[in-house]
Coordinates of C-alpha atoms in Angstrom, one line a residue:
M27 CA 0.0 0.0 0.0
R28 CA 1.4 3.4 -1.0
K29 CA 2.0 5.7 1.9
S30 CA 0.3 9.1 2.0
Y31 CA 2.2 12.3 1.5
S32 CA 2.0 13.2 5.2
E33 CA 3.4 9.8 6.2
Q34 CA 6.3 10.3 3.8
I35 CA 7.0 13.7 5.2
N36 CA 7.0 12.2 8.8
I37 CA 9.5 9.5 7.7
S38 CA 11.8 12.1 6.1
L39 CA 11.5 14.3 9.2
N40 CA 12.5 11.4 11.4
E41 CA 15.5 10.6 9.3
F42 CA 16.5 14.3 9.3
I43 CA 16.2 14.6 13.0
S44 CA 18.0 11.3 13.6
F45 CA 20.9 12.6 11.5
F46 CA 21.2 15.8 13.5
L47 CA 20.9 13.9 16.8
F48 CA 24.1 12.2 15.7
Q49 CA 25.8 15.4 14.9
F50 CA 24.8 17.2 18.1
S51 CA 26.0 14.3 20.2
L52 CA 29.3 14.1 18.4
V53 CA 29.9 17.9 18.4
A54 CA 29.2 18.2 22.1
K55 CA 31.5 15.3 22.9
T56 CA 34.3 16.8 20.8
L57 CA 34.0 20.5 21.7
I58 CA 33.2 20.2 25.4
A59 CA 34.3 16.9 26.7
H60 CA 37.5 16.1 24.8
P61 CA 39.7 18.8 26.3
C62 CA 38.7 17.6 29.8
T63 CA 39.5 14.0 28.7
V64 CA 43.0 15.1 27.5
L65 CA 43.8 16.8 30.8
R66 CA 42.4 14.0 32.9
R67 CA 44.4 11.3 31.1
Q68 CA 47.6 13.3 31.3
C69 CA 47.1 13.6 35.0
Q70 CA 46.4 9.9 35.4
V71 CA 49.7 8.8 33.7
H72 CA 51.9 11.4 35.3
Q73 CA 53.9 9.5 37.9
F74 CA 55.3 11.2 41.0
A75 CA 53.3 14.4 40.2
R76 CA 53.7 17.2 42.7
T77 CA 50.1 18.2 42.2
L78 CA 47.3 15.7 41.7
H79 CA 44.9 18.4 40.5
L80 CA 42.0 17.0 42.6
T81 CA 40.2 20.3 42.0
P82 CA 40.1 22.2 38.7
F83 CA 41.5 25.4 40.3
T84 CA 45.0 24.1 40.5
L85 CA 45.0 23.1 36.8
I86 CA 43.8 26.5 35.4
P87 CA 47.2 28.3 35.5
V88 CA 49.0 25.2 34.2
V89 CA 46.6 24.9 31.3
C90 CA 47.2 28.6 30.4
K91 CA 50.9 27.9 30.2
V92 CA 50.4 24.8 28.1
V93 CA 48.2 26.7 25.7
S94 CA 50.6 29.6 25.4
N95 CA 53.4 27.2 24.5
E96 CA 51.7 24.7 22.2
G97 CA 48.6 26.6 21.0
F98 CA 44.9 26.4 21.9
L99 CA 44.3 23.4 19.7
T100 CA 46.5 21.3 21.9
L101 CA 43.5 20.7 24.1
W102 CA 41.9 18.9 21.2
K103 CA 44.8 16.6 20.4
G104 CA 43.7 13.1 19.6
A105 CA 40.2 14.3 18.7
I106 CA 40.4 13.0 15.1
G107 CA 41.7 9.7 16.4
S108 CA 38.8 9.5 18.9
G109 CA 36.4 10.1 16.0
V110 CA 38.1 7.3 14.0
L111 CA 37.9 5.0 17.0
W112 CA 34.1 5.8 17.3
G113 CA 33.6 5.0 13.7
L114 CA 35.5 1.7 14.0
S115 CA 33.5 0.8 17.1
T116 CA 30.3 1.5 15.3
A117 CA 31.3 -0.6 12.3
G118 CA 32.4 -3.4 14.6
E119 CA 29.2 -3.4 16.5
I120 CA 27.2 -3.6 13.3
L121 CA 29.4 -6.5 12.1
I122 CA 29.3 -8.4 15.4
A123 CA 25.6 -7.9 16.3
D124 CA 23.8 -7.7 12.9
L125 CA 25.9 -10.3 10.9
F126 CA 26.9 -12.8 13.6
G127 CA 24.1 -12.2 16.1
L128 CA 26.6 -11.7 19.0
P129 CA 26.3 -9.1 21.9
R130 CA 27.3 -5.5 21.0
S131 CA 30.7 -5.6 22.7
T132 CA 33.9 -4.6 20.8
A133 CA 36.2 -3.9 23.7
I134 CA 38.5 -6.9 23.1
S135 CA 38.7 -6.5 19.3
M136 CA 39.1 -2.8 19.5
T137 CA 41.9 -2.8 22.1
P138 CA 44.7 -2.0 19.6
F139 CA 42.9 1.1 18.4
I140 CA 41.8 2.1 21.9
V141 CA 45.4 2.0 23.0
S142 CA 46.7 4.0 20.0
S143 CA 43.9 6.6 20.4
F144 CA 44.8 6.9 24.1
V145 CA 48.4 7.6 23.3
E146 CA 47.4 10.3 20.8
T147 CA 45.4 12.2 23.5
V148 CA 48.2 12.3 26.0
R149 CA 51.2 12.8 23.7
S150 CA 52.9 16.2 24.1
E151 CA 53.0 18.3 21.0
S152 CA 56.3 19.9 22.1
G153 CA 58.8 19.1 19.5
L154 CA 56.4 16.9 17.5
G155 CA 57.9 16.9 14.1
E156 CA 55.7 14.8 11.9
E157 CA 52.3 15.8 10.7
L158 CA 49.5 13.8 12.2
R159 CA 47.3 11.9 9.8
V160 CA 43.7 10.9 10.1
M161 CA 44.3 7.1 10.0
D162 CA 47.2 7.1 12.4
V163 CA 45.0 5.4 15.0
V164 CA 44.4 2.5 12.6
T165 CA 48.0 2.2 11.3
N166 CA 49.5 2.5 14.8
G167 CA 47.1 -0.1 16.2
I168 CA 47.8 -2.5 13.4
N169 CA 51.6 -2.0 13.6
R170 CA 51.6 -2.6 17.4
L171 CA 49.5 -5.7 16.9
R172 CA 51.9 -6.9 14.2
F173 CA 54.9 -6.3 16.4
D174 CA 53.4 -8.3 19.3
F175 CA 53.1 -11.4 17.1
I176 CA 55.9 -11.3 14.5
G177 CA 58.1 -8.3 15.5
P178 CA 61.5 -8.4 17.1
K179 CA 62.0 -8.9 20.8
D180 CA 61.0 -5.8 22.6
N181 CA 63.0 -4.8 25.8
S182 CA 60.9 -1.7 26.6
K183 CA 58.6 -3.5 29.0
R184 CA 55.6 -2.8 26.8
F185 CA 52.6 -4.9 27.5
S186 CA 51.1 -7.0 24.7
L187 CA 47.7 -6.1 23.3
V188 CA 46.5 -9.6 24.2
Y189 CA 47.3 -8.9 27.9
L190 CA 45.7 -5.4 27.8
S191 CA 42.5 -6.7 26.1
V192 CA 41.5 -8.5 29.3
P193 CA 41.5 -5.6 31.7
T194 CA 40.0 -3.4 29.0
A195 CA 37.1 -5.7 28.5
C196 CA 36.7 -6.0 32.3
L197 CA 36.5 -2.2 32.6
F198 CA 33.9 -1.8 29.9
T199 CA 31.8 -4.7 31.3
S200 CA 32.2 -3.6 34.9
H201 CA 31.1 0.0 34.1
Y202 CA 28.0 -1.3 32.4
V203 CA 27.1 -3.7 35.2
V204 CA 27.7 -1.2 38.0
T205 CA 25.8 1.6 36.2
N206 CA 22.7 -0.6 35.7
A207 CA 22.9 -1.9 39.3
I208 CA 23.1 1.6 40.8
Y209 CA 20.4 2.8 38.4
D210 CA 17.9 0.1 39.4
W211 CA 18.6 0.7 43.1
I212 CA 18.2 4.5 43.0
Y213 CA 15.2 4.4 40.6
S214 CA 13.4 1.9 42.9
L215 CA 14.0 4.2 45.9
F216 CA 12.6 7.3 44.2
K217 CA 9.8 5.3 42.6
R218 CA 8.6 4.1 46.0
Y219 CA 8.8 7.7 47.3
V220 CA 6.8 9.1 44.4
D221 CA 4.2 6.3 44.7
R222 CA 3.5 7.2 48.3
K223 CA 2.5 10.7 47.4
P224 CA -1.2 11.6 46.9
A225 CA -2.4 11.7 43.3
H226 CA -3.0 15.4 43.2
E227 CA 0.6 16.1 44.2
K228 CA 2.1 13.9 41.4
T229 CA 3.1 16.6 38.9
I230 CA 5.2 16.1 35.8
Y231 CA 8.2 16.7 37.9
Y232 CA 7.6 13.6 40.0
R233 CA 6.7 11.7 36.9
Y234 CA 10.1 12.1 35.2
F235 CA 12.5 13.1 38.0
P236 CA 13.3 9.5 39.2
E237 CA 14.6 8.4 35.8
I238 CA 16.5 11.7 35.2
F239 CA 18.2 11.6 38.6
S240 CA 18.9 7.9 38.5
T241 CA 20.5 8.1 35.1
F242 CA 23.0 10.8 36.0
T243 CA 23.7 9.5 39.4
S244 CA 24.4 6.0 38.3
H245 CA 26.9 7.1 35.7
M246 CA 28.6 9.4 38.1
L247 CA 28.9 6.8 40.9
A248 CA 30.1 4.1 38.4
D249 CA 32.8 6.5 37.2
L250 CA 33.8 7.2 40.7
A251 CA 34.0 3.5 41.7
L252 CA 36.0 2.5 38.7
Y253 CA 38.3 5.5 38.3
P254 CA 41.3 3.8 40.1
F255 CA 40.8 0.8 37.7
E256 CA 40.9 3.3 34.8
T257 CA 44.0 5.0 36.1
V258 CA 45.9 1.8 36.4
L259 CA 44.8 0.7 32.9
H260 CA 45.9 3.9 31.3
R261 CA 49.4 3.6 32.8
L262 CA 49.7 0.1 31.4
Y263 CA 48.6 1.5 28.0
I264 CA 51.4 4.0 27.8
Q265 CA 54.2 1.9 29.4
G266 CA 57.0 1.2 26.9
T267 CA 55.7 3.5 24.2
R268 CA 58.4 6.1 24.6
T269 CA 55.7 8.8 24.8
L270 CA 56.4 12.3 26.1
I271 CA 53.5 14.0 28.0
D272 CA 53.0 17.6 29.1
N273 CA 54.3 18.2 32.6
L274 CA 51.2 19.4 34.3
D275 CA 53.2 20.4 37.4
N276 CA 54.4 23.5 35.5
G277 CA 52.9 23.5 32.0
V278 CA 56.1 24.3 30.3
T279 CA 58.2 21.2 29.9
A280 CA 57.5 17.7 28.6
I281 CA 58.4 14.5 30.5
S282 CA 58.9 10.9 29.6
I283 CA 57.1 8.0 31.3
T284 CA 59.8 6.0 33.2
A285 CA 57.8 3.9 35.6
K286 CA 57.9 0.2 34.8
Y287 CA 55.2 -2.1 36.2
A288 CA 55.1 -5.9 36.1
G289 CA 51.3 -6.1 35.6
F290 CA 48.0 -4.7 36.7
F291 CA 48.1 -5.5 40.4
D292 CA 51.8 -4.5 40.6
C293 CA 50.9 -1.2 39.1
F294 CA 48.0 -0.7 41.6
R295 CA 50.2 -1.6 44.6
T296 CA 53.1 0.6 43.4
I297 CA 51.0 3.7 42.9
I298 CA 49.6 3.4 46.4
R299 CA 53.0 2.7 48.0
R300 CA 55.0 5.3 46.2
E301 CA 52.5 8.0 45.2
G302 CA 49.7 7.6 47.7
F303 CA 46.1 6.5 47.4
W304 CA 44.8 9.8 46.0
A305 CA 47.1 9.4 43.0
L306 CA 44.5 6.9 41.7
Y307 CA 42.0 9.7 41.6
A308 CA 44.2 12.3 39.9
A309 CA 42.0 14.9 38.1
K310 CA 38.8 13.1 39.1
W311 CA 37.0 16.4 39.3
E312 CA 36.5 16.2 35.5
G313 CA 35.0 12.8 35.3
K314 CA 32.8 11.7 32.4
G315 CA 29.7 13.5 33.6
V316 CA 30.8 16.6 31.5
E317 CA 30.2 14.6 28.4
E318 CA 26.8 13.3 29.5
R319 CA 25.6 16.7 30.5
A320 CA 26.9 18.2 27.3
R321 CA 25.0 15.7 25.2
I322 CA 21.8 16.4 27.0
H323 CA 22.0 20.1 26.9
Q324 CA 22.9 20.2 23.3
L325 CA 19.7 18.5 22.5
I326 CA 17.5 20.9 24.5
S327 CA 17.6 23.6 21.8
M328 CA 16.6 21.1 19.1
I329 CA 13.7 19.8 21.2
E330 CA 12.6 23.4 21.9
A331 CA 12.4 24.0 18.1
L332 CA 10.4 20.8 17.6
H333 CA 8.1 21.8 20.4
Q334 CA 7.4 25.1 18.8
S335 CA 7.0 23.8 15.2
G336 CA 3.3 23.1 15.6
D337 CA 3.0 19.4 14.9
Y338 CA 4.3 18.5 18.4
A339 CA 3.4 21.6 20.3
G340 CA 1.9 20.9 23.7
S341 CA 2.3 17.1 23.3
P342 CA 5.2 15.7 25.3
E343 CA 4.1 12.2 24.4
A344 CA 4.2 12.8 20.6
L345 CA 7.6 14.5 20.8
Y346 CA 8.9 11.8 23.1
A347 CA 7.7 9.1 20.6
L348 CA 9.4 11.0 17.7
V349 CA 12.8 11.3 19.4
E350 CA 12.5 7.8 20.7
G351 CA 11.9 6.5 17.2
C352 CA 15.0 8.4 15.9
A353 CA 17.1 7.0 18.7
D354 CA 16.0 3.4 18.0
G355 CA 17.4 3.8 14.5
R356 CA 20.9 4.4 15.7
P357 CA 23.2 1.6 14.5
S358 CA 25.5 1.9 17.5
E359 CA 25.2 2.6 21.2
S360 CA 21.5 2.2 20.7
I361 CA 20.7 1.5 24.4
K362 CA 22.8 4.3 25.8
A363 CA 21.7 6.7 23.1
L364 CA 18.0 5.9 23.7
I365 CA 18.5 6.6 27.4
D366 CA 20.2 9.9 26.6
Y367 CA 17.5 11.1 24.2
R368 CA 14.6 10.0 26.5
V369 CA 16.1 11.9 29.3
A370 CA 16.6 14.9 27.1
V371 CA 13.0 15.0 26.2
R372 CA 11.8 14.5 29.7
Y373 CA 14.3 17.0 31.1
F374 CA 13.0 19.6 28.7
Y375 CA 9.5 19.3 29.9
V376 CA 10.6 19.3 33.5
I377 CA 12.5 22.5 33.2
R378 CA 9.7 24.0 31.1
N379 CA 7.2 23.5 34.0
F380 CA 9.8 24.2 36.7
P381 CA 12.0 27.0 35.4
L382 CA 13.7 27.4 38.8
L383 CA 15.3 23.9 38.7

């Protein structure tokens, strides 16, 4: 049966909105979250740092010096590689899930490219002679994988990618499990609280607030719980790569990574013994919540425009269904994206009815 003109218009509109949801999410992640990621990772791998930068205030003068020496774009180093890594992960999930019917998990297979992308984000640009290329993440990952199997013997104490793939997969899996467990626990608590309220007091705020609060809190607590794990893993990534990083104690010089660890648990024990427990939480003030908040707030303006367009004006359910349909069409990160876009729609209607929030 041939679809009507209005149905065809709705389908085209859904595809158009879905495309821009991709773009808003990617732009927010690149422009806002990536500089924080660069600084956080450099603090994590800086052994024997005089300042752990547990608050952002100690990092501001250092960042000003780094920018004056290397240029403003140094805060976005590795952004292209991160985009390539995202594309590879998307293609890998499509291949694994749609063709082979396996779970959407690419942590093990993507470890070579995760490591090479990480090195790009922490490498100092001081004295960097060669021009960076778009596909460096791919070529460096393949070369390192090749050297692990058929290359000459390496005396640099660099860990093999096979070894690194195990803790990498554990980190991704643990974050997913912890996030969902905390979400279910917090959501059930708030849901019971809301259910006890009288019907006339159950405004739209109480209808959507449990899910909004649970989503953000679960991600924040999962990041906090697994941050030491991430710090140790990042130090294993960079060991033996002969990478220079910016010295975030002064912001002027570059330093080499000289610490040598025998393995994951040796790295964990050595950090606590020689640098102190709080070295595991270096630069934790940044966290990954910046990215989550950025992705949500970037969508608010789009939802505002849709709300005022006429077709969806005054109908949260219709607009919610539209954005949900667009999110379901994502080929990658479908579950996480769907949560983000659901929260964006609901958050919009909450702040619309409660402007003081």
